């Protein structure tokens, strides 16, 4: 594997190039009603049934902001260690498009709700030295547009305004990323934090998170080059593909003596390339101005206090806490990446499981079982308290690790408590020296040749005797006792 | 600041207004008059004066996150030049 800390360079015809990346992520805010109207935000409804006269931009309608949307954006800002602006304002971004009946999007250009912050990423989950801080430039709140469908009619496009007016957070990074891997780590971490905070469901397939990808190239250490912006990329994999493709395209242009044009591009996932979005040529002339329908947004101390106190323990803090409990950095990373996993694991600890053992078990056994069964941890077939009981039986020596796997399989296929299964099937581990000695004597007597070889120096045969004894004891013998007794008898 | 015919055509295009050459010509002095009139404000000394963001001394009111609206598709679509299967139907716009 390549060293995650080595700088990412692209070899061109004329030497090495560095890529500079900034991301603007549009994250749909979790709320019941829209940003400025009382219409529902629920996904998948019949077309135009979740549209108020405000969303349809009927004359005389006035926007009134939804407190929850503001609260979620502020909480997100706090989770990204960002400056919260107690005074912000809404501006109109003017453009005409069929999915935007107002003729302008209400956004925040001049005075955003949230200022500078930071996201900490690990480029290699096993290595704290691969940590990198990526700056957040700002977060502002704005309206989403409606949805256009082009494939329903030969000459017409159909417009559904259900999404029109749903609240978005636009989370703008600084141009701090230098490789596709860093951009991927940033997006995954951002998604993880949003899901912990509960301000966005992070569902990229349904479009709850989309990224505009800003890419430029330069000779290492030189000034920033001209950037292009590729719009509306909806998966981590595609974002990385856009960066690779766009960096190579720019390098080719520059090495042939050309210049990069600052422009908006589109990602074509079928062809795996970006192309110019010609129709938006003069779309950058948005003629922003403060929205006269909306007064400045002022936040008081009580509001901010509630935002702060309602934040959960965040992924970094949780990972560090898990590591302090003796859990390996890799396991701690895996267990904290998704909020559902982290919650489940915390419940397992609360139910009394030993942290290190529990972490190994969840990552190896539980994840393995969930993968096989095509299930997620939300609907895991065993509860944290059931799992804690199973792990407790191993910890106190009642059953061996091998038997624990069997018991877990039974719990998965037939249900029931670990202790009940162990009891009913007589799986208890035994330290009964008499019983163990009997089996060992029988095995040694049946394998005289191997005993000779062992005594002659073939040490690796010890494992064979252990295996035979455990098999004869149906896996229930205490392995430590078996080892001790075998050593004694083999001399 | 003053505008010329080029600027007028550009603004008209952004606003999706169709204007004849004669209308554009006529618009140039009109817009310049308005701009000149507004620019008189620049003569006022505003040092140390906070920019005015609203003329009423009131705070922005916020709404609770409760669904109180929607389910009025017929009313939403009634003024549309064309509507089909519950959608607004518009001339095909595709990238």
Coordinates of C-alpha atoms in Angstrom, one line a residue:
Chain A
X1 CA 0.0 0.0 0.0
X2 CA 1.2 3.5 -0.8
X3 CA 2.3 5.7 2.1
X4 CA -0.8 7.8 3.0
X5 CA 1.5 10.6 4.1
X6 CA 3.5 10.9 0.8
X7 CA 2.4 13.9 -1.2
X8 CA 0.1 13.1 -4.2
X9 CA 1.7 14.1 -7.5
X10 CA 0.6 13.7 -11.1
X11 CA 3.4 13.0 -13.6
X12 CA 2.9 15.1 -16.8
X13 CA 5.0 15.3 -19.9
X14 CA 7.0 18.2 -18.5
X15 CA 7.3 17.2 -14.8
X16 CA 5.2 16.8 -11.7
X17 CA 2.0 18.6 -10.8
X18 CA 0.1 19.1 -7.6
X19 CA -3.7 19.2 -7.5
X20 CA -5.6 21.7 -5.3
X21 CA -9.2 20.8 -4.3
X22 CA -12.0 22.6 -2.6
X23 CA -15.5 21.2 -2.0
X24 CA -18.9 22.9 -1.7
X25 CA -21.2 20.4 -0.2
X26 CA -25.0 20.9 -0.3
X27 CA -26.5 19.0 2.6
X28 CA -30.2 18.8 3.0
X29 CA -31.3 19.8 6.5
X30 CA -33.4 17.3 8.5
X31 CA -36.6 19.1 9.2
X32 CA -40.4 18.3 8.9
X33 CA -41.3 21.6 7.1
X34 CA -39.4 23.6 4.5
X35 CA -37.0 26.5 5.1
X36 CA -39.6 29.3 4.5
X37 CA -42.9 27.6 4.3
X38 CA -45.1 25.0 6.2
X39 CA -45.0 22.4 3.4
X40 CA -43.7 19.0 4.2
X41 CA -40.1 17.9 3.2
X42 CA -40.9 14.2 3.1
X43 CA -39.2 12.3 0.2
X44 CA -41.1 10.5 -2.5
X45 CA -44.6 12.1 -2.4
X46 CA -46.8 12.6 -5.4
X47 CA -45.6 15.5 -7.5
X48 CA -46.5 19.0 -6.4
X49 CA -48.5 17.8 -3.4
X50 CA -45.9 19.3 -0.9
X51 CA -45.9 22.8 -2.3
X52 CA -47.3 25.8 -0.6
X53 CA -48.1 29.1 -2.3
X54 CA -44.8 30.4 -0.9
X55 CA -42.9 27.6 -2.6
X56 CA -44.7 28.2 -5.9
X57 CA -43.8 31.9 -5.6
X58 CA -47.3 33.2 -5.9
X59 CA -47.5 37.1 -5.7
X60 CA -47.8 38.5 -2.2
X61 CA -46.5 35.4 -0.4
X62 CA -43.9 36.1 2.3
X63 CA -41.1 33.7 3.6
X64 CA -40.9 33.0 7.3
X65 CA -37.8 31.0 8.4
X66 CA -38.1 27.7 10.1
X67 CA -36.4 27.8 13.5
X68 CA -35.3 24.1 13.3
X69 CA -33.4 24.6 10.0
X70 CA -31.5 27.5 11.6
X71 CA -30.9 25.4 14.7
X72 CA -29.5 22.4 12.7
X73 CA -27.2 24.6 10.7
X74 CA -25.9 26.3 13.9
X75 CA -25.4 22.9 15.6
X76 CA -23.5 21.7 12.5
X77 CA -21.3 24.7 12.7
X78 CA -20.6 24.1 16.3
X79 CA -19.7 20.4 15.5
X80 CA -17.2 21.7 13.0
X81 CA -15.6 24.0 15.6
X82 CA -16.8 27.0 13.5
X83 CA -17.5 30.6 14.3
X84 CA -21.3 31.1 14.7
X85 CA -22.5 34.5 13.5
X86 CA -25.2 35.9 15.8
X87 CA -26.1 38.3 13.0
X88 CA -26.6 37.0 9.5
X89 CA -28.8 37.9 6.6
X90 CA -30.5 36.4 3.6
X91 CA -29.7 37.5 0.0
X92 CA -31.4 36.8 -3.3
X93 CA -29.4 35.0 -5.9
X94 CA -31.1 35.8 -9.2
X95 CA -31.4 33.4 -12.1
X96 CA -34.1 32.0 -14.3
X97 CA -34.7 28.3 -14.5
X98 CA -37.8 26.2 -14.7
X99 CA -37.2 24.5 -11.3
X100 CA -37.0 27.9 -9.5
X101 CA -40.4 29.7 -9.7
X102 CA -39.2 32.7 -7.6
X103 CA -36.7 33.6 -10.2
X104 CA -34.2 33.8 -7.4
X105 CA -32.8 31.5 -4.7
X106 CA -32.9 32.8 -1.1
X107 CA -29.3 32.2 0.1
X108 CA -26.7 34.0 2.2
X109 CA -23.8 35.5 0.3
X110 CA -22.6 38.5 2.3
X111 CA -23.3 37.5 5.9
X112 CA -23.5 33.7 6.3
X113 CA -24.8 32.0 9.4
X114 CA -21.5 30.1 10.1
X115 CA -17.9 31.2 9.5
X116 CA -14.6 29.5 9.6
X117 CA -14.2 26.0 11.1
X118 CA -12.2 22.8 10.8
X119 CA -12.6 19.1 9.9
X120 CA -10.0 16.7 11.1
X121 CA -9.5 13.6 8.9
X122 CA -7.3 10.5 9.2
X123 CA -6.0 9.5 5.8
X124 CA -5.1 6.1 7.3
X125 CA -7.4 4.8 10.0
X126 CA -4.6 2.9 11.7
X127 CA -2.2 5.9 11.8
X128 CA -2.7 9.0 14.0
X129 CA 0.3 10.6 12.1
X130 CA -1.8 10.7 8.9
X131 CA -4.2 13.3 10.5
X132 CA -4.9 16.4 8.5
X133 CA -6.9 19.5 9.4
X134 CA -9.1 20.8 6.5
X135 CA -10.5 24.3 6.8
X136 CA -14.1 25.2 6.5
X137 CA -14.6 28.6 4.9
X138 CA -18.3 29.0 5.8
X139 CA -21.7 27.4 6.1
X140 CA -24.8 29.2 4.8
X141 CA -28.5 28.3 4.7
X142 CA -30.4 28.4 1.4
X143 CA -33.4 27.0 -0.5
X144 CA -33.2 23.9 -2.6
X145 CA -34.8 24.0 -6.1
X146 CA -37.5 21.8 -7.6
X147 CA -36.9 18.7 -9.7
X148 CA -37.0 18.6 -13.5
X149 CA -37.8 15.4 -15.4
X150 CA -36.8 15.3 -19.1
X151 CA -37.7 11.7 -20.1
X152 CA -41.5 11.7 -19.7
X153 CA -42.5 13.6 -22.8
X154 CA -40.8 14.2 -26.3
X155 CA -40.9 17.9 -26.2
X156 CA -41.7 18.9 -22.7
X157 CA -39.9 18.8 -19.3
X158 CA -42.0 18.1 -16.2
X159 CA -41.5 20.2 -13.1
X160 CA -42.1 18.9 -9.5
X161 CA -41.8 21.5 -6.8
X162 CA -41.9 19.2 -3.8
X163 CA -38.2 19.7 -3.2
X164 CA -38.5 23.4 -3.9
X165 CA -37.8 25.4 -0.7
X166 CA -36.4 22.5 1.3
X167 CA -33.5 23.8 3.5
X168 CA -29.9 23.2 2.4
X169 CA -26.7 23.9 4.2
X170 CA -23.9 24.8 1.8
X171 CA -20.7 23.8 3.5
X172 CA -17.8 25.3 1.8
X173 CA -14.3 24.0 2.4
X174 CA -11.1 26.0 2.0
X175 CA -8.9 24.8 -1.0
X176 CA -7.0 22.6 1.5
X177 CA -7.2 19.2 -0.1
X178 CA -4.3 17.9 -2.3
X179 CA -5.4 14.4 -3.4
X180 CA -8.6 12.4 -4.3
X181 CA -7.9 10.4 -1.1
X182 CA -8.0 13.6 1.0
X183 CA -11.3 14.7 -0.6
X184 CA -12.7 11.2 0.0
X185 CA -11.7 11.3 3.7
X186 CA -13.1 14.8 4.1
X187 CA -16.5 13.8 2.6
X188 CA -16.8 10.7 4.7
X189 CA -15.9 12.6 7.8
X190 CA -18.3 15.4 7.0
X191 CA -21.0 12.9 6.4
X192 CA -20.3 11.1 9.6
X193 CA -20.4 14.3 11.6
X194 CA -23.7 15.4 10.0
X195 CA -25.2 12.1 10.9
X196 CA -24.0 12.3 14.5
X197 CA -25.4 15.8 14.8
X198 CA -28.6 14.7 13.1
X199 CA -28.7 17.7 10.8
X200 CA -28.5 15.7 7.5
X201 CA -29.3 12.1 6.8
X202 CA -26.2 11.9 4.5
X203 CA -28.1 9.8 2.0
X204 CA -26.2 10.5 -1.2
X205 CA -28.3 8.3 -3.4
X206 CA -31.5 10.3 -2.6
X207 CA -29.5 13.5 -3.2
X208 CA -29.4 14.6 0.5
X209 CA -25.7 15.4 0.0
X210 CA -24.2 16.6 -3.3
X211 CA -20.9 18.2 -3.9
X212 CA -19.6 20.9 -6.2
X213 CA -15.9 20.0 -6.9
X214 CA -13.4 22.8 -7.4
X215 CA -10.1 21.6 -9.0
X216 CA -7.0 23.4 -10.1
X217 CA -3.4 22.2 -10.7
X218 CA 0.0 23.8 -10.2
X219 CA 3.7 23.1 -9.9
X220 CA 4.3 22.0 -6.3
X221 CA 4.7 25.0 -4.1
X222 CA 3.7 27.6 -6.7
X223 CA 0.6 29.8 -6.7
X224 CA -2.9 28.5 -7.2
X225 CA -3.9 27.9 -10.8
X226 CA -7.2 28.7 -12.4
X227 CA -10.0 26.4 -11.1
X228 CA -13.0 24.7 -12.7
X229 CA -16.1 23.8 -10.8
X230 CA -17.9 20.5 -11.5
X231 CA -21.5 20.6 -10.3
X232 CA -23.7 18.2 -8.4
X233 CA -21.6 15.2 -7.9
X234 CA -23.4 12.7 -5.8
X235 CA -21.0 10.0 -4.5
X236 CA -17.6 9.9 -2.9
X237 CA -16.4 7.7 -5.7
X238 CA -17.6 10.1 -8.3
X239 CA -16.0 13.1 -6.5
X240 CA -12.7 11.3 -6.6
X241 CA -13.1 10.4 -10.3
X242 CA -13.9 14.0 -11.1
X243 CA -10.7 15.2 -9.4
X244 CA -8.5 12.6 -11.2
X245 CA -10.1 13.3 -14.6
X246 CA -10.2 17.0 -14.2
X247 CA -6.6 17.3 -13.0
X248 CA -5.3 15.3 -15.9
X249 CA -7.4 17.3 -18.4
X250 CA -6.0 20.5 -17.0
X251 CA -2.4 19.3 -17.0
X252 CA -2.8 18.3 -20.7
X253 CA -4.2 21.7 -21.6
X254 CA -1.4 23.5 -19.7
X255 CA 1.4 21.3 -21.1
X256 CA 0.2 22.0 -24.6
X257 CA 0.6 25.7 -23.9
X258 CA -3.1 26.3 -23.4
X259 CA -4.9 28.1 -20.5
X260 CA -7.5 26.9 -18.1
X261 CA -10.9 28.7 -18.4
X262 CA -12.7 29.3 -15.1
X263 CA -16.0 27.5 -15.9
X264 CA -18.7 25.3 -14.7
X265 CA -18.5 21.7 -15.8
X266 CA -20.7 18.6 -15.6
X267 CA -19.7 15.1 -14.6
X268 CA -20.9 12.4 -17.0
X269 CA -20.8 9.2 -15.0
X270 CA -21.4 7.0 -18.0
X271 CA -18.4 8.3 -20.0
X272 CA -16.3 8.9 -16.8
X273 CA -15.4 12.5 -17.8
X274 CA -16.3 16.1 -17.2
X275 CA -17.6 18.5 -19.9
X276 CA -18.4 22.2 -20.2
X277 CA -21.8 23.4 -19.2
X278 CA -22.3 25.9 -22.0
X279 CA -25.8 27.1 -21.0
X280 CA -24.5 28.6 -17.8
X281 CA -22.0 30.9 -19.6
X282 CA -23.4 34.1 -18.1
X283 CA -25.1 32.4 -15.2
X284 CA -22.4 33.8 -12.9
X285 CA -24.0 37.2 -13.0
X286 CA -26.4 36.5 -10.1
X287 CA -26.9 40.1 -9.1
X288 CA -27.1 39.3 -5.4
X289 CA -28.8 41.7 -3.1
X290 CA -30.3 41.5 0.5
X291 CA -33.8 40.0 0.4
X292 CA -36.2 42.8 1.3
X293 CA -38.7 40.2 2.5
X294 CA -36.5 39.1 5.4
X295 CA -35.1 41.0 8.3
X296 CA -31.6 40.1 9.5
X297 CA -31.4 36.9 11.5
X298 CA -30.3 37.5 15.1
X299 CA -29.6 34.7 17.5
X300 CA -29.7 35.1 21.3
X301 CA -27.6 33.4 23.9
X302 CA -30.4 31.0 25.0
X303 CA -30.8 29.7 21.4
X304 CA -27.0 29.1 21.1
X305 CA -26.8 27.5 24.5
X306 CA -29.5 25.0 23.5
X307 CA -27.7 24.3 20.2
X308 CA -24.5 23.6 22.1
X309 CA -25.9 21.5 24.9
X310 CA -27.9 19.3 22.5
X311 CA -24.8 18.2 20.6
X312 CA -23.9 14.5 21.1
X313 CA -20.4 13.2 21.7
X314 CA -18.8 13.6 18.2
X315 CA -16.8 11.0 16.3
X316 CA -13.3 12.3 17.2
X317 CA -14.1 12.5 20.9
X318 CA -15.7 9.1 20.9
X319 CA -12.8 7.5 19.0
X320 CA -10.3 8.9 21.5
X321 CA -12.5 7.7 24.4
X322 CA -12.6 4.2 22.9
X323 CA -8.8 4.2 22.5
X324 CA -8.4 5.2 26.1
X325 CA -10.4 2.1 27.0
X326 CA -7.7 0.0 25.4
X327 CA -9.5 -0.5 22.0
X328 CA -7.1 -0.5 19.0
X329 CA -7.0 2.7 16.9
X330 CA -8.3 0.8 13.9
X331 CA -11.3 -0.7 15.8
X332 CA -12.0 2.6 17.4
X333 CA -12.1 4.2 14.0
X334 CA -14.4 1.5 12.5
X335 CA -16.7 1.6 15.5
X336 CA -17.1 5.4 15.4
X337 CA -17.4 6.1 11.7
X338 CA -21.2 5.4 11.6
X339 CA -23.4 6.9 14.3
X340 CA -25.6 3.8 14.5
X341 CA -22.6 1.5 15.1
X342 CA -21.2 3.8 17.7
X343 CA -24.5 3.9 19.6
X344 CA -24.9 0.2 19.5
X345 CA -21.3 -0.3 20.8
X346 CA -21.9 2.3 23.6
X347 CA -25.0 0.3 24.7
X348 CA -22.9 -2.9 24.6
X349 CA -20.4 -1.2 27.0
X350 CA -23.2 0.0 29.2
X351 CA -24.4 -3.5 29.4
X352 CA -21.1 -4.4 31.0
X353 CA -19.0 -5.8 28.2
X354 CA -15.2 -5.5 28.5
X355 CA -14.2 -2.8 25.9
X356 CA -11.3 -4.5 24.1
X357 CA -12.9 -7.9 23.8
X358 CA -16.2 -6.3 22.8
X359 CA -14.6 -4.2 20.1
X360 CA -12.9 -7.3 18.6
X361 CA -16.1 -9.2 18.7
X362 CA -18.2 -6.5 17.1
X363 CA -15.7 -5.9 14.3
X364 CA -15.0 -9.5 13.5
X365 CA -18.1 -11.6 14.6
X366 CA -21.0 -9.2 14.5
X367 CA -20.0 -7.3 11.3
X368 CA -19.3 -10.7 9.7
X369 CA -22.7 -12.0 10.6
X370 CA -24.4 -8.8 9.4
X371 CA -22.6 -8.9 6.1
X372 CA -23.5 -12.5 5.5
X373 CA -27.2 -11.8 6.3
X374 CA -27.3 -8.5 4.4
X375 CA -28.4 -6.7 7.5
X376 CA -27.4 -3.4 9.1
X377 CA -26.7 -2.7 12.8
X378 CA -30.1 -0.9 13.1
X379 CA -31.9 -4.2 12.8
X380 CA -29.1 -6.4 14.2
X381 CA -30.5 -9.8 15.2
X382 CA -29.0 -9.6 18.7
X383 CA -29.4 -6.7 21.1
X384 CA -26.4 -5.1 22.9
X385 CA -27.5 -6.7 26.2
X386 CA -27.8 -10.2 24.6
X387 CA -24.3 -9.7 23.1
X388 CA -23.0 -8.5 26.5
X389 CA -24.3 -11.7 28.1
X390 CA -22.4 -13.8 25.5
X391 CA -19.2 -11.9 26.0
X392 CA -19.6 -12.1 29.8
X393 CA -19.7 -15.9 29.5
X394 CA -16.3 -15.9 27.7
X395 CA -14.8 -13.4 30.1
X396 CA -15.7 -15.4 33.2
X397 CA -14.4 -18.6 31.7
X398 CA -17.8 -20.3 31.4
X399 CA -17.3 -20.9 27.7
X400 CA -14.3 -20.7 25.4
X401 CA -14.0 -18.4 22.4
X402 CA -14.6 -21.3 20.0
X403 CA -17.8 -22.3 21.8
X404 CA -18.9 -18.6 21.9
X405 CA -18.9 -18.6 18.1
X406 CA -21.2 -21.7 18.1
X407 CA -23.5 -20.0 20.7
X408 CA -23.6 -16.9 18.6
X409 CA -24.7 -18.9 15.5
X410 CA -27.5 -20.4 17.5
X411 CA -28.5 -17.0 18.8
X412 CA -28.7 -15.8 15.2
X413 CA -30.6 -18.8 13.8
X414 CA -32.9 -19.7 16.7
X415 CA -32.7 -16.7 19.0
X416 CA -32.6 -17.1 22.8
X417 CA -30.1 -16.0 25.5
X418 CA -26.5 -17.0 25.5
X419 CA -26.7 -18.5 29.0
X420 CA -29.8 -20.4 28.1
X421 CA -28.2 -21.9 25.0
X422 CA -25.1 -22.9 26.9
X423 CA -27.1 -24.5 29.6
X424 CA -29.5 -26.3 27.3
X425 CA -26.8 -27.7 25.1
X426 CA -24.3 -28.5 27.9
X427 CA -21.6 -26.2 26.3
X428 CA -20.1 -25.1 29.6
X429 CA -16.3 -25.1 29.6
X430 CA -14.8 -27.6 31.9
X431 CA -11.7 -27.5 34.0
X432 CA -12.3 -31.0 35.3
X433 CA -8.8 -32.3 35.4
X434 CA -9.9 -35.9 35.8
X435 CA -12.0 -35.8 32.6
X436 CA -9.3 -34.0 30.7
X437 CA -6.6 -36.4 31.8
X438 CA -8.7 -39.3 30.8
X439 CA -8.9 -38.0 27.2
X440 CA -5.3 -37.0 27.1
X441 CA -4.1 -40.5 28.2
X442 CA -6.4 -42.1 25.6
X443 CA -5.0 -39.8 22.8
X444 CA -1.4 -40.2 23.8
X445 CA -1.9 -44.0 23.8
X446 CA -3.5 -44.0 20.4
X447 CA -0.6 -41.9 18.9
X448 CA 2.5 -43.4 20.3
X449 CA 4.4 -42.7 17.1
X450 CA 3.7 -39.0 17.4
X451 CA 4.6 -38.9 21.0
X452 CA 8.0 -40.4 20.1
X453 CA 8.5 -37.8 17.4
X454 CA 7.5 -35.0 19.8
X455 CA 10.0 -36.2 22.4
X456 CA 12.6 -36.4 19.6
X457 CA 12.2 -32.7 19.1
X458 CA 9.3 -32.2 16.8
X459 CA 7.8 -29.4 18.9
X460 CA 5.1 -28.4 16.5
X461 CA 3.2 -31.6 17.2
X462 CA 2.1 -30.0 20.5
X463 CA -0.7 -28.2 18.6
X464 CA -1.9 -31.6 17.2
X465 CA -2.3 -33.0 20.8
X466 CA -4.1 -29.9 21.9
X467 CA -6.5 -30.1 18.9
X468 CA -7.2 -33.8 19.5
X469 CA -7.9 -33.2 23.1
X470 CA -10.2 -30.3 22.4
X471 CA -12.0 -32.3 19.8
X472 CA -12.5 -35.2 22.2
X473 CA -13.8 -32.8 24.8
X474 CA -16.2 -31.3 22.1
X475 CA -14.5 -27.9 22.5
X476 CA -15.6 -27.6 26.1
X477 CA -12.2 -28.1 27.8
X478 CA -10.5 -25.1 29.3
X479 CA -7.6 -24.5 26.9
X480 CA -5.3 -23.4 29.6
X481 CA -5.9 -26.6 31.6
X482 CA -5.4 -28.7 28.5
X483 CA -2.1 -27.0 27.8
X484 CA -0.9 -27.5 31.3
X485 CA -1.8 -31.2 31.5
X486 CA -0.4 -32.0 28.1
X487 CA 2.9 -30.3 29.0
X488 CA 3.1 -32.3 32.2
X489 CA 2.3 -35.6 30.6
X490 CA 4.6 -35.1 27.6
X491 CA 7.5 -34.1 29.9
Chain B
X1 CA -21.4 55.0 -13.2
X2 CA -23.2 55.0 -16.5
X3 CA -24.6 52.4 -18.7
X4 CA -24.3 52.0 -22.5
X5 CA -26.4 50.0 -25.0
X6 CA -24.3 46.9 -24.3
X7 CA -25.0 46.9 -20.6
X8 CA -28.7 47.4 -21.3
X9 CA -28.8 44.5 -23.6
X10 CA -27.0 42.3 -21.0
X11 CA -29.4 43.3 -18.2
X12 CA -32.3 42.7 -20.5
X13 CA -31.0 39.2 -21.3
X14 CA -30.5 38.3 -17.7
X15 CA -34.0 39.5 -16.9
X16 CA -35.3 37.6 -20.0
X17 CA -36.7 40.8 -21.4
X18 CA -37.0 41.1 -25.2
X19 CA -36.1 44.6 -26.3
X20 CA -35.9 46.2 -29.8
X21 CA -32.9 48.3 -30.7
X22 CA -35.1 51.4 -30.4
X23 CA -36.2 50.4 -26.9
X24 CA -32.6 49.7 -25.9
X25 CA -31.6 53.2 -27.2
X26 CA -34.4 54.8 -25.3
X27 CA -33.5 52.9 -22.1
X28 CA -29.9 54.2 -21.9
X29 CA -30.7 57.8 -20.9
X30 CA -33.5 56.6 -18.6
X31 CA -31.3 54.2 -16.7
X32 CA -28.5 56.8 -16.5
X33 CA -30.9 59.4 -15.1
X34 CA -32.0 56.9 -12.4
X35 CA -28.4 56.0 -11.6
X36 CA -27.4 59.6 -11.4
X37 CA -30.2 60.4 -9.1
X38 CA -29.4 57.5 -6.8
X39 CA -25.7 58.4 -6.8
X40 CA -26.5 61.7 -5.1
X41 CA -26.7 59.5 -1.9
X42 CA -22.9 59.1 -2.2
X43 CA -22.5 62.8 -1.3
X44 CA -23.9 62.2 2.2
X45 CA -21.2 61.7 4.8
X46 CA -21.9 58.3 6.4
X47 CA -18.7 57.8 8.3
X48 CA -19.4 55.9 11.5
X49 CA -23.0 55.2 10.6
X50 CA -24.2 51.6 10.7
X51 CA -25.6 50.4 7.4
X52 CA -29.4 50.3 7.6
X53 CA -30.7 46.8 7.0
X54 CA -34.4 47.4 7.7
X55 CA -36.6 50.3 8.3
X56 CA -38.6 48.8 11.0
X57 CA -37.1 48.1 14.4
X58 CA -38.2 44.5 14.7
X59 CA -36.5 41.1 14.9
X60 CA -36.9 38.4 12.3
X61 CA -39.6 36.1 13.5
X62 CA -39.1 32.3 13.2
X63 CA -41.6 29.6 12.6
X64 CA -41.9 26.3 14.4
X65 CA -41.0 23.2 12.4
X66 CA -44.6 22.0 11.9
X67 CA -46.2 21.0 8.6
X68 CA -49.1 23.4 8.1
X69 CA -49.3 23.7 4.3
X70 CA -49.3 21.7 1.1
X71 CA -51.7 19.3 -0.4
X72 CA -53.1 22.0 -2.7
X73 CA -51.8 20.7 -6.0
X74 CA -54.8 22.0 -8.0
X75 CA -54.4 25.5 -6.6
X76 CA -50.6 25.4 -7.3
X77 CA -51.1 24.3 -10.9
X78 CA -54.2 26.3 -11.8
X79 CA -52.4 29.2 -13.4
X80 CA -49.8 27.2 -15.2
X81 CA -49.8 27.6 -19.0
X82 CA -49.6 23.8 -19.2
X83 CA -49.8 21.0 -16.6
X84 CA -49.7 17.3 -17.2
X85 CA -50.0 14.4 -14.8
X86 CA -49.7 16.7 -11.8
X87 CA -46.5 18.3 -13.1
X88 CA -45.9 21.8 -14.5
X89 CA -45.1 21.1 -18.2
X90 CA -42.5 23.4 -19.7
X91 CA -40.6 23.5 -23.1
X92 CA -37.8 20.9 -22.8
X93 CA -34.7 22.3 -21.0
X94 CA -31.8 19.9 -21.1
X95 CA -28.1 20.2 -20.7

